[in-house]
Coordinates of C-alpha atoms in Angstrom, one line a residue:
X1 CA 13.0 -13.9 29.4
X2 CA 15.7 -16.4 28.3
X3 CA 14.6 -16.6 24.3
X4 CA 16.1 -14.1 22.4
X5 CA 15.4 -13.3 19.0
X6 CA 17.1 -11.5 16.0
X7 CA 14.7 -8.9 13.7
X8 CA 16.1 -7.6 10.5
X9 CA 14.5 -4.6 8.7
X10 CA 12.7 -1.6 10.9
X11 CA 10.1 -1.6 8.7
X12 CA 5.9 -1.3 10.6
X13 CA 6.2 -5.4 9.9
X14 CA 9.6 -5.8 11.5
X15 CA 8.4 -3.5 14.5
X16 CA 5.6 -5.4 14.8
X17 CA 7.0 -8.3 15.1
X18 CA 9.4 -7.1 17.4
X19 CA 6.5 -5.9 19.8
X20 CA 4.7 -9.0 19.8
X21 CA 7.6 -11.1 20.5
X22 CA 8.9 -9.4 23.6
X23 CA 4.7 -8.8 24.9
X24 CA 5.3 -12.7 24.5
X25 CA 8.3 -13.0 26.8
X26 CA 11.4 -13.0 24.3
X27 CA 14.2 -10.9 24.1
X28 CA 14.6 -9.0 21.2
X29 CA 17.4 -7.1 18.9
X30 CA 15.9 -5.2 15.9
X31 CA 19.0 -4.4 13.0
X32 CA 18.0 -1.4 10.5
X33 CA 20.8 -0.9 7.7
X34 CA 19.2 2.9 7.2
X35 CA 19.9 5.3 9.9
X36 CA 16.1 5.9 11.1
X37 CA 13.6 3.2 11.0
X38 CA 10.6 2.8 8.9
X39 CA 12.0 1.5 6.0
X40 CA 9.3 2.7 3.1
X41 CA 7.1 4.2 5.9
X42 CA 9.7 7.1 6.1
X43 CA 9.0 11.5 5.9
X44 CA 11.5 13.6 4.1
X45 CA 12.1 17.3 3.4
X46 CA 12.8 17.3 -0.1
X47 CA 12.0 21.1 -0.1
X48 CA 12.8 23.8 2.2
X49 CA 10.3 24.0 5.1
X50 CA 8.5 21.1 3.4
X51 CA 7.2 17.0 4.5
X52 CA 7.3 14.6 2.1
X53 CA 6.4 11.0 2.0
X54 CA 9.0 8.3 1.4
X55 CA 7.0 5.6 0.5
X56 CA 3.7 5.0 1.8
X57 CA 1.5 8.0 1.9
X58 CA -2.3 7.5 2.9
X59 CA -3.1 4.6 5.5
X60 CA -6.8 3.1 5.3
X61 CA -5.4 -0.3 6.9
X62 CA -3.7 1.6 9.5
X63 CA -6.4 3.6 10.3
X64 CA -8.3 0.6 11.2
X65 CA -5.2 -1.5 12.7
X66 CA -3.1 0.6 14.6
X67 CA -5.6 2.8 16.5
X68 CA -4.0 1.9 19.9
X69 CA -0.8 3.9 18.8
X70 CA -1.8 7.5 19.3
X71 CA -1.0 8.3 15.8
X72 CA -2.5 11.7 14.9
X73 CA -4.7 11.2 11.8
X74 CA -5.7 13.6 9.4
X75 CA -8.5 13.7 7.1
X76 CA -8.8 15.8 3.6
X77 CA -12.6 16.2 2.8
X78 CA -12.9 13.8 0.1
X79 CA -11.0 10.3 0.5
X80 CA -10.4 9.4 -2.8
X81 CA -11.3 10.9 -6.4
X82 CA -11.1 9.2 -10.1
X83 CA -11.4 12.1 -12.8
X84 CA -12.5 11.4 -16.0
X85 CA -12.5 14.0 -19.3
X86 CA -16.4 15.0 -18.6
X87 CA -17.0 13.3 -15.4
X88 CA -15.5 12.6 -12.0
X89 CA -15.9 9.6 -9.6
X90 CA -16.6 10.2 -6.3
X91 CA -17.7 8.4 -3.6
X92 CA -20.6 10.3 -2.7
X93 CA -21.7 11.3 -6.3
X94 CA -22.0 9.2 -8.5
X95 CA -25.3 9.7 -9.5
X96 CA -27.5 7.1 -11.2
X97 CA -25.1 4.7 -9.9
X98 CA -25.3 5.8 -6.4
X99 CA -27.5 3.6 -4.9
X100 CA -26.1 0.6 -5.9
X101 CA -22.4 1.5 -5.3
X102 CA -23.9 1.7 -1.6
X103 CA -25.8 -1.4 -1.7
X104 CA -22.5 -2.7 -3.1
X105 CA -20.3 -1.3 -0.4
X106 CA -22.5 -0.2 2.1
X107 CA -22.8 -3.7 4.2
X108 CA -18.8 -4.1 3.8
X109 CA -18.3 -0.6 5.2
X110 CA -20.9 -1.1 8.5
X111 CA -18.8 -4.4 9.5
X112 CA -15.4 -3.4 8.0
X113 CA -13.5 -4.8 11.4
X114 CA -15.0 -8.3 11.1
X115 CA -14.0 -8.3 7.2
X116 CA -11.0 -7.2 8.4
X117 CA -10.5 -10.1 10.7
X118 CA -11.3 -12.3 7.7
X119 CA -8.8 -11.1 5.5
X120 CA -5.7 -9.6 8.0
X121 CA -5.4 -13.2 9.3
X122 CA -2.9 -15.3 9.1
X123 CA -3.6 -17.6 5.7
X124 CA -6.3 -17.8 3.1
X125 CA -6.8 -21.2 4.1
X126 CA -7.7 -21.1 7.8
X127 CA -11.1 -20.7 9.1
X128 CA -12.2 -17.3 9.1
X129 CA -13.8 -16.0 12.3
X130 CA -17.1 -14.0 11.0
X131 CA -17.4 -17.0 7.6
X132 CA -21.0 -15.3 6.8
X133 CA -18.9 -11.7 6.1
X134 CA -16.3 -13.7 4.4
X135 CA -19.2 -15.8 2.1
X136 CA -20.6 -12.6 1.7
X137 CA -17.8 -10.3 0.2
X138 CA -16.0 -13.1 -1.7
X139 CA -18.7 -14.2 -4.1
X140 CA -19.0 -10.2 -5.7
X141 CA -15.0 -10.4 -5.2
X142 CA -14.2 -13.6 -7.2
X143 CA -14.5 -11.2 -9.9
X144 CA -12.1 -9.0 -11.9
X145 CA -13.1 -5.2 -10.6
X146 CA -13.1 -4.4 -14.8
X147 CA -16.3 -6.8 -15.1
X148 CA -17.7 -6.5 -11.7
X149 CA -17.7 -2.9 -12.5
X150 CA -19.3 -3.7 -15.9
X151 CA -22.1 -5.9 -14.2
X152 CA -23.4 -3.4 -11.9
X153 CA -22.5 -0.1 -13.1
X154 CA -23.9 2.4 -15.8
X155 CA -21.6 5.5 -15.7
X156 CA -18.0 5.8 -16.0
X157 CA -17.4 7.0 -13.6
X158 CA -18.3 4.8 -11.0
X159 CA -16.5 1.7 -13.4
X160 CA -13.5 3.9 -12.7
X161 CA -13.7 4.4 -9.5
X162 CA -14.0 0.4 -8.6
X163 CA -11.3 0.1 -11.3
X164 CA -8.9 2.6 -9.4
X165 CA -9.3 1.3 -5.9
X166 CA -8.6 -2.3 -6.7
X167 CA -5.5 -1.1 -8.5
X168 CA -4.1 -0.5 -5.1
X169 CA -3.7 -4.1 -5.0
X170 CA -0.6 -3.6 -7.7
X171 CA -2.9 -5.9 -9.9
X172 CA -4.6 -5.3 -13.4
X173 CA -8.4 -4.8 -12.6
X174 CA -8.7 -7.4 -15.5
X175 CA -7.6 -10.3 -13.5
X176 CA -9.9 -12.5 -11.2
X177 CA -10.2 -11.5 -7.0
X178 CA -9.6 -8.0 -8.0
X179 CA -13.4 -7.1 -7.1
X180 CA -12.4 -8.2 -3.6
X181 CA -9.9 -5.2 -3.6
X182 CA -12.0 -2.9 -5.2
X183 CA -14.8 -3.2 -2.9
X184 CA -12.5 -3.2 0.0
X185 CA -10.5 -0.3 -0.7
X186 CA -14.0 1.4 -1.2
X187 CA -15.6 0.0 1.8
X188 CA -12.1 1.2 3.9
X189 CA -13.0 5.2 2.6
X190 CA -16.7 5.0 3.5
X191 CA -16.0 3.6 7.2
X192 CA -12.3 4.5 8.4
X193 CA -11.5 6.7 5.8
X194 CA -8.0 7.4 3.6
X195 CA -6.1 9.3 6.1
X196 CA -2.4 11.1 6.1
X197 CA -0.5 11.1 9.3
X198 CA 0.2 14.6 10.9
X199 CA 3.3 15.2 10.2
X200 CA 4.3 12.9 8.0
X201 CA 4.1 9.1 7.7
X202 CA 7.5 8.2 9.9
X203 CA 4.8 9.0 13.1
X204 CA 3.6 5.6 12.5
X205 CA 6.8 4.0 12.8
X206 CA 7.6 6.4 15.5
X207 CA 5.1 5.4 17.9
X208 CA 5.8 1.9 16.9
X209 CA 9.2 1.8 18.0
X210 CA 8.3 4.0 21.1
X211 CA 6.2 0.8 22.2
X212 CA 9.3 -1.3 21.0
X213 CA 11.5 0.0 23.0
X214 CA 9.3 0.4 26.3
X215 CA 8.7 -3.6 25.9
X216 CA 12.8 -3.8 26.0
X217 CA 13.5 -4.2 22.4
X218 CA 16.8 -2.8 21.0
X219 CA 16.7 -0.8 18.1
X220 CA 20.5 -0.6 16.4
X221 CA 20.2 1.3 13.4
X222 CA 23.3 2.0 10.6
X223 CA 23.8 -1.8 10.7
X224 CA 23.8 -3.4 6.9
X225 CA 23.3 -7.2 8.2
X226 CA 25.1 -9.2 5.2
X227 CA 23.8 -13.0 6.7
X228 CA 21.3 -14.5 8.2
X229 CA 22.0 -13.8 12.1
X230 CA 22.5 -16.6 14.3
X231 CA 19.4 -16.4 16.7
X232 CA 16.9 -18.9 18.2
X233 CA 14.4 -16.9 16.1
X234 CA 15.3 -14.6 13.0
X235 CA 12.3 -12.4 11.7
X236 CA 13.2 -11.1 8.1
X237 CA 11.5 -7.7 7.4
X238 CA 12.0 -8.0 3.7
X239 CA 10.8 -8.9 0.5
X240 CA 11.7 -12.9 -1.1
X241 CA 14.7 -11.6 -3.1
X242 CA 16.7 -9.5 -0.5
X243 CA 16.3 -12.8 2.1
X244 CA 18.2 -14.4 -0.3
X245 CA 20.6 -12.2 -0.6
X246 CA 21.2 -12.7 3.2
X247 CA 21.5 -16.6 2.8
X248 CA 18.2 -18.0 3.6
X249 CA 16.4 -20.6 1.4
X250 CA 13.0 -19.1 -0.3
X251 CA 11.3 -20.8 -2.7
X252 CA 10.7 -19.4 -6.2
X253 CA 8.8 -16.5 -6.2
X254 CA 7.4 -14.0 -9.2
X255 CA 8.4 -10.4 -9.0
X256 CA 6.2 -7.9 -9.6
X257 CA 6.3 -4.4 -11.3
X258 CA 7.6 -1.3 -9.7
X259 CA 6.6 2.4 -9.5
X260 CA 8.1 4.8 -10.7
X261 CA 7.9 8.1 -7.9
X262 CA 8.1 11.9 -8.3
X263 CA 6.8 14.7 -5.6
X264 CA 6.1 18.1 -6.9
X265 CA 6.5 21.5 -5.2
X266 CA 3.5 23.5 -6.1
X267 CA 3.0 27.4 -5.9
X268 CA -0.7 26.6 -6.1
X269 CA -2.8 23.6 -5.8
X270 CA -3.3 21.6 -8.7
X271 CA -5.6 23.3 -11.4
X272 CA -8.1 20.8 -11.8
X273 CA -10.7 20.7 -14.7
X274 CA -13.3 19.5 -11.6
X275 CA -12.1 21.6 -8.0
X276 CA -14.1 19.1 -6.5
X277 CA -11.0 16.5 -7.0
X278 CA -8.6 19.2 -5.1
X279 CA -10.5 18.2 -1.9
X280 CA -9.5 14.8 -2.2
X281 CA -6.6 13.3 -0.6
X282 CA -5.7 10.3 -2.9
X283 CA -6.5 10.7 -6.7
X284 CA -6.7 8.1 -9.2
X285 CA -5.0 9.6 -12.6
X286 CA -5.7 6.9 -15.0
X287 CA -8.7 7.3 -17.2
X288 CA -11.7 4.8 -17.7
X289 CA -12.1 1.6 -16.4
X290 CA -10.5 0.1 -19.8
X291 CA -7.8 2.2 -20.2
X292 CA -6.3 0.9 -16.9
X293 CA -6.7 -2.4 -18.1
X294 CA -5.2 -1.7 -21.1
X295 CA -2.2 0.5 -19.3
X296 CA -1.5 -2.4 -17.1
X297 CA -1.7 -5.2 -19.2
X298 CA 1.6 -3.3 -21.2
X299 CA 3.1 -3.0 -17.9
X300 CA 2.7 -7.0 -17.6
X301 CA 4.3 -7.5 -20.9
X302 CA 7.2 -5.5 -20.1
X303 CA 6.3 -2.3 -22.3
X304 CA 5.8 1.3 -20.4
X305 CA 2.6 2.8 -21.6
X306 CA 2.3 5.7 -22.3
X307 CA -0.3 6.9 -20.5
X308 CA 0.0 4.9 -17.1
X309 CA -1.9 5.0 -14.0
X310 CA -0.7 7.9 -11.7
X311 CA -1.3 7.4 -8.0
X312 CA -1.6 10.8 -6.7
X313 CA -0.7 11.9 -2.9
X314 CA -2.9 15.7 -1.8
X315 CA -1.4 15.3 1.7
X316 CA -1.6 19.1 2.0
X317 CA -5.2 18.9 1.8
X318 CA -5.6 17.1 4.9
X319 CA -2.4 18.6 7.1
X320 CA -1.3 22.0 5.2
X321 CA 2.1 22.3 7.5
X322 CA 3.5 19.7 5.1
X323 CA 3.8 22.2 2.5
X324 CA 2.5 22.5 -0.9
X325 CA 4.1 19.1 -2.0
X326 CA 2.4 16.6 -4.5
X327 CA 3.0 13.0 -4.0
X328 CA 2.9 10.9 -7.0
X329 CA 4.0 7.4 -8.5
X330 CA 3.0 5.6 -12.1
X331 CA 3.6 1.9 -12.1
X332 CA 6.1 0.8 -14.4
X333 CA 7.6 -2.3 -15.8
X334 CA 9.4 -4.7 -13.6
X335 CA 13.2 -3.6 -13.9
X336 CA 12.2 0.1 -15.5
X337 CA 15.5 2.1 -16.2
X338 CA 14.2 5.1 -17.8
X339 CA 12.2 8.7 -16.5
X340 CA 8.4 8.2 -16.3
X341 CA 8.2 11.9 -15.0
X342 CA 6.9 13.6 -18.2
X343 CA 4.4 10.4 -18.2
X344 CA 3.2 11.5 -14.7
X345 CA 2.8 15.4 -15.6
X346 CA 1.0 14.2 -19.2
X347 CA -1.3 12.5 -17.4
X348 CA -2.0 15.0 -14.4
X349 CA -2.2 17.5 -17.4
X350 CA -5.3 15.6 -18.9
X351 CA -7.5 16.4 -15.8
X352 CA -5.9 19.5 -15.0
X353 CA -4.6 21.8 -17.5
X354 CA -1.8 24.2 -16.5
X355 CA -0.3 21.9 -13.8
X356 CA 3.4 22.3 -15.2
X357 CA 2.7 26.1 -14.9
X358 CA 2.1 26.0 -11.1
X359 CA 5.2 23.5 -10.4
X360 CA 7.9 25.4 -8.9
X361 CA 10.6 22.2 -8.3
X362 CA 10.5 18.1 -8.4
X363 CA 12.2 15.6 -6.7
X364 CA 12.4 12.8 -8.4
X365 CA 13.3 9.6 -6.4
X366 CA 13.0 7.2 -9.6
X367 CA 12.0 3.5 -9.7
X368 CA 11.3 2.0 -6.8
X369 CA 11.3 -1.9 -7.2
X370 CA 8.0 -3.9 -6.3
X371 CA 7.0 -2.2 -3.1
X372 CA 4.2 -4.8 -3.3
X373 CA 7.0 -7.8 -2.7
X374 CA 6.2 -10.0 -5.3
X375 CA 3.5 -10.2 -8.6
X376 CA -0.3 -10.1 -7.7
X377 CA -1.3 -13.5 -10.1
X378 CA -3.5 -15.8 -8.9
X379 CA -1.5 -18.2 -7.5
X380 CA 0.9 -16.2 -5.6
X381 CA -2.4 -13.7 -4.4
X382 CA -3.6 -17.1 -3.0
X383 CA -0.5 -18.8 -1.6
X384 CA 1.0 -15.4 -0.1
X385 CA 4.7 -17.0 0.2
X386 CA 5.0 -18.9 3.7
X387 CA 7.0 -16.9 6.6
X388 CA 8.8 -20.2 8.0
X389 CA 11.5 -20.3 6.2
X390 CA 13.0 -23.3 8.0
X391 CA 15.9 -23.5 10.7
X392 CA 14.0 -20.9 13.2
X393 CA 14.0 -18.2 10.4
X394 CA 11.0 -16.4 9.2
X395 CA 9.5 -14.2 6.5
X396 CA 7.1 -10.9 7.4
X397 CA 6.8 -8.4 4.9
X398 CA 4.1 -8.1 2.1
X399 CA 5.1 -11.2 0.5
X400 CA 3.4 -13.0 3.2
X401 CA 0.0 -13.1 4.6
X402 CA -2.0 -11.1 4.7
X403 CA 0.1 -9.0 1.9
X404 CA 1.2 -5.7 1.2
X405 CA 0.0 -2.7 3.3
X406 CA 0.7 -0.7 6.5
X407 CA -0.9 -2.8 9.1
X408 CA 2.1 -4.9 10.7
X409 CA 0.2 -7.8 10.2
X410 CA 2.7 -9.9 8.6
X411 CA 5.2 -9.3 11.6
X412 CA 2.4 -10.0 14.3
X413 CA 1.6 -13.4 12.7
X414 CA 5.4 -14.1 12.1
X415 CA 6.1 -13.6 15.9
X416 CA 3.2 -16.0 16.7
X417 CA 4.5 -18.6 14.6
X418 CA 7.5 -18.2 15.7
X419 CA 6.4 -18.7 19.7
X420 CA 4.1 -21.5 18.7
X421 CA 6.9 -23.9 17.0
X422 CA 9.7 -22.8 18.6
X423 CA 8.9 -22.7 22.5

């Protein structure tokens, strides 16, 4: 054990990477500039006797990645709902469309670890190892969600639905590949599920740094690294714009939009028009299929809307010693400096009228800049930016393959690369 290398960010990628490198015979420091790891992937108490989410919130990729850990999943009844004024999209109701959103989904769902394989791997561009899946899911993916929806769908409702689960990608359902997401995130429910961690999301990133530390690793936390480090290999946990703010050379990259988050201390549970939608864990606030279009096509001129999609977290659903605390974020225009928080009660309030009267308190943490590392257009949702960033130093965080998400992908296939070139 001779090699040593340097990891930068604590983040699930820069853990990751940190494992895979010392199970591959290197010695490894980890530096973390907060004083807990997990960067985004961090649990709070915002209120008294409360759990809150940092960041990221319900895990469908982690789920069906990091099962090994011994993370303590918890599952609300319902995944995912999308209401509408005078209907609701569920997965498991949606009536004349039923059938075919299982036809659609169903064949995805029963082999969601080989489609997994396809797309958690390394680059778009190598071979992937089940091709018939991959044939399979990418000629329905090709397409925006917003028409694939329109193609095969009747109701509303399940147009939403596809709508509001490719959204998760950070890209308008109007642009092309965005099927692939919508399908995927919708195949993810039906097989793994949309779970919350027991507990709050910083057990993830707990029992990831457990196993760090049992392979050797050292962890230093409190340390803001101002340079590149000087190591025979330097993993950069971090998105295109804060490597160069450390030194290294990246090549032009797009930013995307950010969020803008608030989390709510209920004295009841949301009053929704449908209680069906209170059993759900994740909640799609947004309207119709075309009204998220519309939404985030403002966002991608620059303009807030005014009624944006609201990404809502019922992590009390599935583990109730969290607290009453709702978990929400609307996406906002890159470089937002104002409050979005009446925007995100206005449009809870559409779909469930009285929620300001059961709030009791909000945190609001504000805008939180592109926390999926870089804009979702075609080009850059092909060509994921490349980790080797010459001179030994590399790139893992959701601007490289295989993209944004809690999965530690990106810091697995960094560490390989790393061993294969530089050994």
């Amino acid at each position: 054990m001779s090699a040593t290398a340097t990891v930068v960010g604590a983040g699930p990628n820069g853990l990751a990477a940190a494992i895979r490198l010392a199970q591959l015979g290197w010695r490894v420091r980890v530096f973390e500039r907060n004083d807990e790891v997990g960067g985004s992937c961090r649990s709070d108490s915002y209120f008294p006797g409360t759990i809150s989410d940092v960041g990221a919130a319900a895990f469908p990729f982690g789920a069906a990645t990091l099962r090994d850990l011994g993370v303590e999943w918890a599952h609300p009844p319902r995944p995912v709902a999308h209401p509408l004024e005078h209907s609701t999209g569920f997965l498991d109701a949606l009536g004349p469309d039923q059938a075919t959103w299982n036809r659609v989904h169903g064949p995805v769902a029963a082999h969601i670890g080989d489609h997994l394989d396809n797309i958690l791997g390394p680059t778009l561009w190598r071979v992937p190892p089940h091709p018939l899946a991959f044939a399979r899911f990418g000629v329905r993916g090709a397409l925006p969600a917003a028409t694939l929806g329109t193609v095969l769908f009747r109701t509303e409702a399940a147009k939403a639905l596809l709508a509001g689960n490719a959204v998760h990608s950070f890209s308008s359902p109007g642009r092309p590949l965005t099927g692939a997401f919508g399908v995927l995130f919708g195949a993810l429910a039906a097989s793994v599920g949309w779970p919350v961690v027991r507990g709050g999301s910083r057990g993830i990133v707990d029992k990831l740094a457990a196993r760090a530390e049992s392979l050797g690793v050292e962890i230093h936390t409190g340390i803001d690294v101002r340079e590149v480090p000087r190591d025979r290999v330097v993993v950069l946990n971090m998105p295109p714009w804060e490597a160069e703010r450390l030194g290294a050379r990246v090549r032009p990259w797009r930013e995307g939009p950010g969020v803008f988050k608030v989390d709510w201390l209920l004295r009841e549970p949301v009053p929704w028009r449908d209680p069906r939608v209170g059993e759900a864990g994740t909640v799609h606030v947004g309207g119709t299929a075309r009204d998220i279009v519309a939404s985030e096509s403002e966002i991608a001129r620059g303009r807030m809307p005014d009624a944006p999609f609201v990404m809502v977290g019922q992590q009390y659903v599935a583990d109730p010693s969290r607290g009453r605390v709702l978990w929400t974020y609307a996406h906002v225009p890159r470089g937002f400096d104002g409050d979005a928080s009446e925007h995100i009660a206005r449009q809870i309030e559409r779909f469930a009228p009285g929620f300001r009267d059961v709030v009791e308190a909000r945190h609001v943490t504000g805008y939180i800049r592109d926390i999926a590392a870089g804009d979702m257009n075609l080009r850059q949702l092909l060509f994921r930016h490349p980790r080797s960033l010459g001179g030994g130093v590399y790139l893992a965080s959701g601007a490289t393959a295989p993209g944004a998400g809690v999965h530690g992908m990106a810091g697995v296939w960094a560490a390989q690369e790393a061993t294969r070139t530089m050994l």
